[in-house]
PDB file of N, CA and C in Angstrom:
ATOM      1  N   MET A1299    -122.702 -44.868 -98.111  1.00 34.00           N
ATOM      2  CA  MET A1299    -121.019 -45.149 -98.119  1.00 34.00           C
ATOM      3  C   MET A1299    -120.177 -44.018 -98.013  1.00 34.00           C
ATOM      4  N   ARG A1300    -119.292 -44.335 -96.805  1.00 33.00           N
ATOM      5  CA  ARG A1300    -118.355 -43.220 -96.571  1.00 33.00           C
ATOM      6  C   ARG A1300    -117.350 -42.928 -97.445  1.00 33.00           C
ATOM      7  N   GLN A1301    -117.001 -41.839 -97.657  1.00 32.00           N
ATOM      8  CA  GLN A1301    -116.424 -41.080 -99.036  1.00 32.00           C
ATOM      9  C   GLN A1301    -115.147 -40.681 -98.248  1.00 32.00           C
ATOM     10  N   THR A1302    -113.902 -41.278 -98.277  1.00 29.00           N
ATOM     11  CA  THR A1302    -112.789 -40.667 -97.832  1.00 29.00           C
ATOM     12  C   THR A1302    -111.477 -40.520 -98.820  1.00 29.00           C
ATOM     13  N   ALA A1303    -110.659 -39.499 -98.372  1.00 29.00           N
ATOM     14  CA  ALA A1303    -109.653 -39.566 -99.549  1.00 29.00           C
ATOM     15  C   ALA A1303    -108.354 -40.241 -99.686  1.00 29.00           C
ATOM     16  N   HIS A1304    -108.560 -41.028-100.982  1.00 31.00           N
ATOM     17  CA  HIS A1304    -107.371 -42.238-100.975  1.00 31.00           C
ATOM     18  C   HIS A1304    -106.318 -41.625-101.839  1.00 31.00           C
ATOM     19  N   THR A1305    -105.350 -41.253-101.257  1.00 29.00           N
ATOM     20  CA  THR A1305    -104.054 -40.780-102.010  1.00 29.00           C
ATOM     21  C   THR A1305    -103.063 -41.722-101.901  1.00 29.00           C
ATOM     22  N   ARG A1306    -101.961 -41.449-102.963  1.00 30.00           N
ATOM     23  CA  ARG A1306    -100.913 -42.099-102.874  1.00 30.00           C
ATOM     24  C   ARG A1306     -99.746 -41.202-103.365  1.00 30.00           C
ATOM     25  N   ASN A1307     -98.549 -41.393-102.907  1.00 32.00           N
ATOM     26  CA  ASN A1307     -97.856 -40.345-103.286  1.00 32.00           C
ATOM     27  C   ASN A1307     -96.403 -40.961-103.781  1.00 32.00           C
ATOM     28  N   ARG A1308     -96.194 -40.976-105.189  1.00 32.00           N
ATOM     29  CA  ARG A1308     -95.010 -42.119-105.713  1.00 32.00           C
ATOM     30  C   ARG A1308     -94.098 -40.571-105.725  1.00 32.00           C
ATOM     31  N   SER A1309     -92.585 -41.045-106.068  1.00 35.00           N
ATOM     32  CA  SER A1309     -91.866 -39.600-105.995  1.00 35.00           C
ATOM     33  C   SER A1309     -91.763 -39.389-107.809  1.00 35.00           C
ATOM     34  N   ASN A1310     -92.390 -40.106-108.782  1.00 41.00           N
ATOM     35  CA  ASN A1310     -92.791 -39.830-109.963  1.00 41.00           C
ATOM     36  C   ASN A1310     -94.069 -39.486-109.965  1.00 41.00           C
ATOM     37  N   ARG A1311     -94.832 -39.750-109.497  1.00 42.00           N
ATOM     38  CA  ARG A1311     -96.664 -39.602-109.620  1.00 42.00           C
ATOM     39  C   ARG A1311     -96.979 -38.044-109.069  1.00 42.00           C
ATOM     40  N   THR A1312     -97.854 -37.476-109.490  1.00 45.00           N
ATOM     41  CA  THR A1312     -98.971 -36.349-108.904  1.00 45.00           C
ATOM     42  C   THR A1312     -99.835 -36.773-107.967  1.00 45.00           C
ATOM     43  N   ARG A1313     -99.711 -36.120-106.966  1.00 47.00           N
ATOM     44  CA  ARG A1313    -100.954 -36.568-105.834  1.00 47.00           C
ATOM     45  C   ARG A1313    -102.273 -36.424-106.191  1.00 47.00           C
ATOM     46  N   ARG A1314    -103.261 -37.256-105.937  1.00 50.00           N
ATOM     47  CA  ARG A1314    -104.443 -37.535-106.628  1.00 50.00           C
ATOM     48  C   ARG A1314    -105.421 -37.382-105.659  1.00 50.00           C
ATOM     49  N   ASP A1315    -106.803 -37.141-105.780  1.00 52.00           N
ATOM     50  CA  ASP A1315    -107.411 -37.433-104.594  1.00 52.00           C
ATOM     51  C   ASP A1315    -108.477 -38.459-104.964  1.00 52.00           C
ATOM     52  N   TRP A1316    -109.213 -39.118-104.061  1.00 48.00           N
ATOM     53  CA  TRP A1316    -109.977 -40.241-104.680  1.00 48.00           C
ATOM     54  C   TRP A1316    -111.192 -39.813-105.850  1.00 48.00           C
ATOM     55  N   ARG A1317    -111.073 -38.552-106.481  1.00 52.00           N
ATOM     56  CA  ARG A1317    -112.312 -38.367-107.295  1.00 52.00           C
ATOM     57  C   ARG A1317    -111.458 -38.324-108.737  1.00 52.00           C
ATOM     58  N   GLY A1318    -109.954 -38.233-108.570  1.00 48.00           N
ATOM     59  CA  GLY A1318    -109.337 -38.462-109.682  1.00 48.00           C
ATOM     60  C   GLY A1318    -108.848 -37.015-110.118  1.00 48.00           C
ATOM     61  N   THR A1319    -108.869 -36.134-109.444  1.00 52.00           N
ATOM     62  CA  THR A1319    -108.850 -34.810-109.881  1.00 52.00           C
ATOM     63  C   THR A1319    -107.334 -34.700-109.816  1.00 52.00           C
ATOM     64  N   VAL A1320    -106.640 -34.182-110.860  1.00 53.00           N
ATOM     65  CA  VAL A1320    -105.000 -33.934-110.530  1.00 53.00           C
ATOM     66  C   VAL A1320    -104.706 -32.643-110.829  1.00 53.00           C
ATOM     67  N   ALA A1321    -103.449 -32.412-110.195  1.00 51.00           N
ATOM     68  CA  ALA A1321    -103.134 -30.887-110.402  1.00 51.00           C
ATOM     69  C   ALA A1321    -102.659 -30.707-111.888  1.00 51.00           C
ATOM     70  N   ASP A1322    -102.129 -31.300-112.490  1.00 56.00           N
ATOM     71  CA  ASP A1322    -101.648 -31.203-113.927  1.00 56.00           C
ATOM     72  C   ASP A1322    -102.549 -31.279-114.979  1.00 56.00           C
ATOM     73  N   GLY A1323    -103.799 -31.767-114.760  1.00 59.00           N
ATOM     74  CA  GLY A1323    -104.943 -31.858-115.714  1.00 59.00           C
ATOM     75  C   GLY A1323    -105.011 -33.278-116.091  1.00 59.00           C
ATOM     76  N   THR A1324    -104.018 -33.864-115.957  1.00 72.00           N
ATOM     77  CA  THR A1324    -104.185 -35.465-116.856  1.00 72.00           C
ATOM     78  C   THR A1324    -105.273 -36.394-115.998  1.00 72.00           C
ATOM     79  N   GLY A1325    -105.822 -37.302-116.543  1.00 85.00           N
ATOM     80  CA  GLY A1325    -106.625 -38.071-115.660  1.00 85.00           C
ATOM     81  C   GLY A1325    -106.079 -39.304-115.475  1.00 85.00           C
ATOM     82  N   MET A1326    -106.936 -40.432-114.699  1.00 90.00           N
ATOM     83  CA  MET A1326    -106.174 -41.233-114.169  1.00 90.00           C
ATOM     84  C   MET A1326    -106.475 -42.477-114.922  1.00 90.00           C
ATOM     85  N   LYS A1327    -105.586 -43.516-114.597  1.00 93.00           N
ATOM     86  CA  LYS A1327    -105.328 -45.114-115.241  1.00 93.00           C
ATOM     87  C   LYS A1327    -105.760 -45.740-113.964  1.00 93.00           C
ATOM     88  N   VAL A1328    -106.730 -46.315-114.061  1.00 95.00           N
ATOM     89  CA  VAL A1328    -107.352 -47.403-113.404  1.00 95.00           C
ATOM     90  C   VAL A1328    -107.199 -48.993-113.707  1.00 95.00           C
ATOM     91  N   LEU A1329    -106.984 -49.679-112.645  1.00 96.00           N
ATOM     92  CA  LEU A1329    -106.864 -51.149-112.985  1.00 96.00           C
ATOM     93  C   LEU A1329    -108.076 -51.984-112.131  1.00 96.00           C
ATOM     94  N   VAL A1330    -108.736 -52.789-113.152  1.00 97.00           N
ATOM     95  CA  VAL A1330    -110.120 -53.338-112.450  1.00 97.00           C
ATOM     96  C   VAL A1330    -109.396 -54.743-112.465  1.00 97.00           C
ATOM     97  N   THR A1331    -109.554 -55.599-111.555  1.00 96.00           N
ATOM     98  CA  THR A1331    -109.175 -57.122-111.391  1.00 96.00           C
ATOM     99  C   THR A1331    -110.662 -57.434-111.401  1.00 96.00           C
ATOM    100  N   GLY A1332    -110.544 -58.871-111.702  1.00 95.00           N
ATOM    101  CA  GLY A1332    -112.131 -59.386-112.175  1.00 95.00           C
ATOM    102  C   GLY A1332    -113.022 -58.766-113.204  1.00 95.00           C
ATOM    103  N   ALA A1333    -112.332 -58.306-113.980  1.00 95.00           N
ATOM    104  CA  ALA A1333    -113.362 -57.019-114.837  1.00 95.00           C
ATOM    105  C   ALA A1333    -114.250 -57.884-115.593  1.00 95.00           C
ATOM    106  N   LYS A1334    -114.267 -59.315-115.925  1.00 94.00           N
ATOM    107  CA  LYS A1334    -115.266 -59.527-116.940  1.00 94.00           C
ATOM    108  C   LYS A1334    -116.371 -60.308-115.644  1.00 94.00           C
ATOM    109  N   GLY A1335    -116.388 -60.249-114.460  1.00 93.00           N
ATOM    110  CA  GLY A1335    -117.142 -60.511-113.646  1.00 93.00           C
ATOM    111  C   GLY A1335    -118.466 -59.583-113.607  1.00 93.00           C
ATOM    112  N   PHE A1336    -119.481 -59.896-112.975  1.00 93.00           N
ATOM    113  CA  PHE A1336    -121.076 -58.885-113.291  1.00 93.00           C
ATOM    114  C   PHE A1336    -120.765 -57.675-112.901  1.00 93.00           C
ATOM    115  N   ILE A1337    -119.786 -57.595-111.549  1.00 95.00           N
ATOM    116  CA  ILE A1337    -119.574 -56.124-111.018  1.00 95.00           C
ATOM    117  C   ILE A1337    -118.424 -55.223-111.594  1.00 95.00           C
ATOM    118  N   GLY A1338    -117.484 -56.102-112.080  1.00 96.00           N
ATOM    119  CA  GLY A1338    -116.584 -55.746-113.120  1.00 96.00           C
ATOM    120  C   GLY A1338    -116.491 -55.113-114.218  1.00 96.00           C
ATOM    121  N   ARG A1339    -117.679 -56.017-114.933  1.00 96.00           N
ATOM    122  CA  ARG A1339    -118.126 -55.707-116.320  1.00 96.00           C
ATOM    123  C   ARG A1339    -118.729 -54.268-116.754  1.00 96.00           C
ATOM    124  N   ASN A1340    -119.818 -54.402-115.299  1.00 96.00           N
ATOM    125  CA  ASN A1340    -120.546 -52.942-115.404  1.00 96.00           C
ATOM    126  C   ASN A1340    -119.708 -51.660-114.963  1.00 96.00           C
ATOM    127  N   LEU A1341    -118.559 -51.961-113.831  1.00 96.00           N
ATOM    128  CA  LEU A1341    -117.741 -50.929-113.378  1.00 96.00           C
ATOM    129  C   LEU A1341    -116.855 -50.612-114.735  1.00 96.00           C
ATOM    130  N   VAL A1342    -116.308 -51.466-115.195  1.00 96.00           N
ATOM    131  CA  VAL A1342    -115.588 -51.116-116.651  1.00 96.00           C
ATOM    132  C   VAL A1342    -116.338 -50.306-117.484  1.00 96.00           C
ATOM    133  N   THR A1343    -117.417 -50.754-117.898  1.00 95.00           N
ATOM    134  CA  THR A1343    -118.548 -50.074-118.763  1.00 95.00           C
ATOM    135  C   THR A1343    -118.571 -48.299-118.054  1.00 95.00           C
ATOM    136  N   ARG A1344    -118.660 -48.470-116.975  1.00 95.00           N
ATOM    137  CA  ARG A1344    -119.169 -46.926-116.191  1.00 95.00           C
ATOM    138  C   ARG A1344    -117.855 -45.884-116.298  1.00 95.00           C
ATOM    139  N   LEU A1345    -116.779 -46.767-115.969  1.00 94.00           N
ATOM    140  CA  LEU A1345    -115.481 -46.096-116.182  1.00 94.00           C
ATOM    141  C   LEU A1345    -115.572 -45.459-117.363  1.00 94.00           C
ATOM    142  N   SER A1346    -115.390 -46.285-118.247  1.00 93.00           N
ATOM    143  CA  SER A1346    -115.102 -46.004-120.056  1.00 93.00           C
ATOM    144  C   SER A1346    -115.749 -45.097-120.355  1.00 93.00           C
ATOM    145  N   SER A1347    -117.151 -44.617-119.814  1.00 92.00           N
ATOM    146  CA  SER A1347    -118.144 -43.849-120.224  1.00 92.00           C
ATOM    147  C   SER A1347    -117.882 -42.459-120.050  1.00 92.00           C
ATOM    148  N   ASP A1348    -118.611 -41.536-120.303  1.00 89.00           N
ATOM    149  CA  ASP A1348    -118.253 -40.051-120.699  1.00 89.00           C
ATOM    150  C   ASP A1348    -118.689 -39.663-119.054  1.00 89.00           C
ATOM    151  N   GLU A1349    -119.486 -40.402-118.304  1.00 89.00           N
ATOM    152  CA  GLU A1349    -119.556 -39.973-117.210  1.00 89.00           C
ATOM    153  C   GLU A1349    -118.584 -40.152-116.362  1.00 89.00           C
ATOM    154  N   CYS A1350    -117.259 -40.336-116.517  1.00 88.00           N
ATOM    155  CA  CYS A1350    -116.304 -40.314-115.646  1.00 88.00           C
ATOM    156  C   CYS A1350    -115.014 -39.930-116.500  1.00 88.00           C
ATOM    157  N   PRO A1351    -115.058 -38.563-116.435  1.00 87.00           N
ATOM    158  CA  PRO A1351    -114.084 -37.860-117.542  1.00 87.00           C
ATOM    159  C   PRO A1351    -112.700 -38.220-116.701  1.00 87.00           C
ATOM    160  N   GLU A1352    -112.638 -38.115-115.592  1.00 89.00           N
ATOM    161  CA  GLU A1352    -111.308 -37.996-114.798  1.00 89.00           C
ATOM    162  C   GLU A1352    -110.597 -39.177-115.021  1.00 89.00           C
ATOM    163  N   VAL A1353    -111.210 -40.710-115.652  1.00 91.00           N
ATOM    164  CA  VAL A1353    -110.451 -41.733-115.872  1.00 91.00           C
ATOM    165  C   VAL A1353    -110.350 -41.578-117.512  1.00 91.00           C
ATOM    166  N   THR A1354    -109.049 -41.444-117.831  1.00 91.00           N
ATOM    167  CA  THR A1354    -108.507 -41.722-119.152  1.00 91.00           C
ATOM    168  C   THR A1354    -108.280 -43.184-119.830  1.00 91.00           C
ATOM    169  N   GLU A1355    -107.870 -43.831-119.214  1.00 93.00           N
ATOM    170  CA  GLU A1355    -107.686 -45.070-119.569  1.00 93.00           C
ATOM    171  C   GLU A1355    -107.948 -46.393-117.920  1.00 93.00           C
ATOM    172  N   VAL A1356    -108.393 -47.215-118.707  1.00 95.00           N
ATOM    173  CA  VAL A1356    -109.062 -48.558-117.815  1.00 95.00           C
ATOM    174  C   VAL A1356    -108.205 -49.625-118.347  1.00 95.00           C
ATOM    175  N   LEU A1357    -107.548 -50.556-116.900  1.00 95.00           N
ATOM    176  CA  LEU A1357    -106.627 -51.629-117.560  1.00 95.00           C
ATOM    177  C   LEU A1357    -107.531 -52.889-116.771  1.00 95.00           C
ATOM    178  N   GLU A1358    -108.062 -53.788-117.999  1.00 95.00           N
ATOM    179  CA  GLU A1358    -108.907 -54.789-117.601  1.00 95.00           C
ATOM    180  C   GLU A1358    -108.046 -55.896-117.342  1.00 95.00           C
ATOM    181  N   PHE A1359    -107.984 -56.826-116.082  1.00 96.00           N
ATOM    182  CA  PHE A1359    -107.353 -57.969-115.548  1.00 96.00           C
ATOM    183  C   PHE A1359    -108.446 -59.029-115.182  1.00 96.00           C
ATOM    184  N   ASP A1360    -108.513 -60.457-116.003  1.00 94.00           N
ATOM    185  CA  ASP A1360    -109.606 -61.328-115.569  1.00 94.00           C
ATOM    186  C   ASP A1360    -108.337 -62.769-115.573  1.00 94.00           C
ATOM    187  N   ARG A1361    -108.947 -63.642-115.628  1.00 90.00           N
ATOM    188  CA  ARG A1361    -108.041 -65.165-115.473  1.00 90.00           C
ATOM    189  C   ARG A1361    -107.882 -65.313-116.894  1.00 90.00           C
ATOM    190  N   ASP A1362    -108.398 -64.862-117.594  1.00 91.00           N
ATOM    191  CA  ASP A1362    -107.676 -64.906-119.383  1.00 91.00           C
ATOM    192  C   ASP A1362    -106.374 -64.044-119.578  1.00 91.00           C
ATOM    193  N   VAL A1363    -106.054 -63.209-119.072  1.00 92.00           N
ATOM    194  CA  VAL A1363    -105.040 -62.281-119.241  1.00 92.00           C
ATOM    195  C   VAL A1363    -103.850 -62.948-118.457  1.00 92.00           C
ATOM    196  N   ALA A1364    -102.599 -63.050-119.425  1.00 93.00           N
ATOM    197  CA  ALA A1364    -101.650 -63.619-118.797  1.00 93.00           C
ATOM    198  C   ALA A1364    -101.209 -62.722-117.327  1.00 93.00           C
ATOM    199  N   PRO A1365    -101.155 -63.726-116.590  1.00 92.00           N
ATOM    200  CA  PRO A1365    -100.683 -63.340-114.915  1.00 92.00           C
ATOM    201  C   PRO A1365     -99.659 -62.536-114.984  1.00 92.00           C
ATOM    202  N   GLU A1366     -98.776 -62.672-115.824  1.00 93.00           N
ATOM    203  CA  GLU A1366     -97.273 -61.887-115.790  1.00 93.00           C
ATOM    204  C   GLU A1366     -97.761 -59.824-115.912  1.00 93.00           C
ATOM    205  N   LEU A1367     -99.013 -60.003-116.441  1.00 93.00           N
ATOM    206  CA  LEU A1367     -99.291 -58.688-116.912  1.00 93.00           C
ATOM    207  C   LEU A1367     -99.636 -57.918-115.518  1.00 93.00           C
ATOM    208  N   LEU A1368     -99.938 -58.727-114.678  1.00 94.00           N
ATOM    209  CA  LEU A1368    -100.903 -57.809-113.343  1.00 94.00           C
ATOM    210  C   LEU A1368    -100.084 -56.926-112.644  1.00 94.00           C
ATOM    211  N   ALA A1369     -98.459 -57.360-112.510  1.00 94.00           N
ATOM    212  CA  ALA A1369     -97.319 -56.848-111.833  1.00 94.00           C
ATOM    213  C   ALA A1369     -97.012 -55.483-112.694  1.00 94.00           C
ATOM    214  N   GLU A1370     -97.474 -55.320-113.973  1.00 94.00           N
ATOM    215  CA  GLU A1370     -96.994 -54.205-115.020  1.00 94.00           C
ATOM    216  C   GLU A1370     -98.103 -53.397-115.030  1.00 94.00           C
ATOM    217  N   PHE A1371     -99.258 -54.028-114.775  1.00 95.00           N
ATOM    218  CA  PHE A1371    -100.480 -53.184-114.682  1.00 95.00           C
ATOM    219  C   PHE A1371    -100.659 -52.224-113.511  1.00 95.00           C
ATOM    220  N   ALA A1372    -100.482 -53.265-112.190  1.00 95.00           N
ATOM    221  CA  ALA A1372    -100.255 -52.541-110.829  1.00 95.00           C
ATOM    222  C   ALA A1372     -99.384 -51.370-110.966  1.00 95.00           C
ATOM    223  N   ALA A1373     -98.444 -51.428-111.579  1.00 95.00           N
ATOM    224  CA  ALA A1373     -97.157 -50.730-111.362  1.00 95.00           C
ATOM    225  C   ALA A1373     -97.869 -49.191-112.088  1.00 95.00           C
ATOM    226  N   SER A1374     -98.359 -49.357-113.191  1.00 93.00           N
ATOM    227  CA  SER A1374     -98.324 -48.433-114.081  1.00 93.00           C
ATOM    228  C   SER A1374    -100.040 -47.605-113.863  1.00 93.00           C
ATOM    229  N   CYS A1375    -100.547 -48.090-112.842  1.00 94.00           N
ATOM    230  CA  CYS A1375    -101.974 -47.659-112.470  1.00 94.00           C
ATOM    231  C   CYS A1375    -101.983 -46.560-111.517  1.00 94.00           C
ATOM    232  N   ASP A1376    -103.137 -45.517-111.497  1.00 93.00           N
ATOM    233  CA  ASP A1376    -103.111 -44.809-110.296  1.00 93.00           C
ATOM    234  C   ASP A1376    -104.315 -45.351-109.301  1.00 93.00           C
ATOM    235  N   PHE A1377    -104.983 -46.401-109.543  1.00 94.00           N
ATOM    236  CA  PHE A1377    -106.106 -46.657-108.481  1.00 94.00           C
ATOM    237  C   PHE A1377    -106.573 -48.207-109.036  1.00 94.00           C
ATOM    238  N   VAL A1378    -106.616 -48.952-107.973  1.00 96.00           N
ATOM    239  CA  VAL A1378    -107.309 -50.380-108.152  1.00 96.00           C
ATOM    240  C   VAL A1378    -108.555 -50.509-107.670  1.00 96.00           C
ATOM    241  N   PHE A1379    -109.480 -51.379-108.263  1.00 96.00           N
ATOM    242  CA  PHE A1379    -110.275 -52.159-108.012  1.00 96.00           C
ATOM    243  C   PHE A1379    -110.518 -53.307-108.226  1.00 96.00           C
ATOM    244  N   HIS A1380    -110.215 -53.933-106.931  1.00 96.00           N
ATOM    245  CA  HIS A1380    -109.827 -55.252-106.786  1.00 96.00           C
ATOM    246  C   HIS A1380    -111.218 -56.130-106.537  1.00 96.00           C
ATOM    247  N   LEU A1381    -111.649 -56.905-107.642  1.00 95.00           N
ATOM    248  CA  LEU A1381    -112.801 -57.596-107.411  1.00 95.00           C
ATOM    249  C   LEU A1381    -112.949 -58.598-108.065  1.00 95.00           C
ATOM    250  N   ALA A1382    -111.521 -59.164-108.222  1.00 92.00           N
ATOM    251  CA  ALA A1382    -111.436 -60.432-108.385  1.00 92.00           C
ATOM    252  C   ALA A1382    -111.906 -61.665-107.646  1.00 92.00           C
ATOM    253  N   GLY A1383    -111.943 -62.907-107.612  1.00 85.00           N
ATOM    254  CA  GLY A1383    -112.537 -63.536-106.638  1.00 85.00           C
ATOM    255  C   GLY A1383    -113.089 -65.127-106.732  1.00 85.00           C
ATOM    256  N   VAL A1384    -112.653 -66.172-106.289  1.00 76.00           N
ATOM    257  CA  VAL A1384    -113.563 -67.263-106.845  1.00 76.00           C
ATOM    258  C   VAL A1384    -114.902 -67.533-106.130  1.00 76.00           C
ATOM    259  N   ASN A1385    -115.936 -67.490-106.867  1.00 76.00           N
ATOM    260  CA  ASN A1385    -117.202 -67.656-106.428  1.00 76.00           C
ATOM    261  C   ASN A1385    -117.890 -69.007-106.499  1.00 76.00           C
ATOM    262  N   ARG A1386    -117.355 -70.142-107.258  1.00 77.00           N
ATOM    263  CA  ARG A1386    -118.174 -71.144-107.597  1.00 77.00           C
ATOM    264  C   ARG A1386    -116.477 -72.235-107.597  1.00 77.00           C
ATOM    265  N   PRO A1387    -116.239 -72.191-106.462  1.00 75.00           N
ATOM    266  CA  PRO A1387    -115.000 -73.159-106.596  1.00 75.00           C
ATOM    267  C   PRO A1387    -115.294 -74.896-106.750  1.00 75.00           C
ATOM    268  N   GLU A1388    -114.321 -75.380-107.585  1.00 82.00           N
ATOM    269  CA  GLU A1388    -114.514 -77.041-107.553  1.00 82.00           C
ATOM    270  C   GLU A1388    -114.170 -77.647-105.934  1.00 82.00           C
ATOM    271  N   ASN A1389    -113.560 -77.145-105.504  1.00 81.00           N
ATOM    272  CA  ASN A1389    -112.918 -77.473-104.204  1.00 81.00           C
ATOM    273  C   ASN A1389    -112.888 -76.587-103.238  1.00 81.00           C
ATOM    274  N   PRO A1390    -113.716 -76.391-102.114  1.00 78.00           N
ATOM    275  CA  PRO A1390    -113.774 -75.840-101.033  1.00 78.00           C
ATOM    276  C   PRO A1390    -112.343 -74.937-100.635  1.00 78.00           C
ATOM    277  N   ALA A1391    -111.257 -75.700-100.582  1.00 79.00           N
ATOM    278  CA  ALA A1391    -110.095 -75.107-100.510  1.00 79.00           C
ATOM    279  C   ALA A1391    -109.733 -74.036-101.144  1.00 79.00           C
ATOM    280  N   GLU A1392    -110.293 -73.929-102.720  1.00 69.00           N
ATOM    281  CA  GLU A1392    -109.901 -72.765-103.344  1.00 69.00           C
ATOM    282  C   GLU A1392    -110.220 -71.531-102.958  1.00 69.00           C
ATOM    283  N   PHE A1393    -111.236 -71.394-101.679  1.00 66.00           N
ATOM    284  CA  PHE A1393    -111.792 -70.485-100.772  1.00 66.00           C
ATOM    285  C   PHE A1393    -110.537 -69.851-100.299  1.00 66.00           C
TER     286      PHE A1393
END
């Protein structure tokens, strides 16, 4: 797997690298969409464990969460793992 530096610099944020190291010593807030799926559930467990000390908060978004919260979560997080998707649609048009 290729590891590249993913950074974003907002005027009110500290610049972070892909590992979540931060100049001011604070941790990352991570959003996981599809948090109740197989991969999402395991990722949330891992990010919430002591194995990822750079992650201080995990925001879990799935289909049972109010859709209005997605914009709020996305605006307040430092990194997004987008794992949401339809894998068993009732209608092929859902793909």
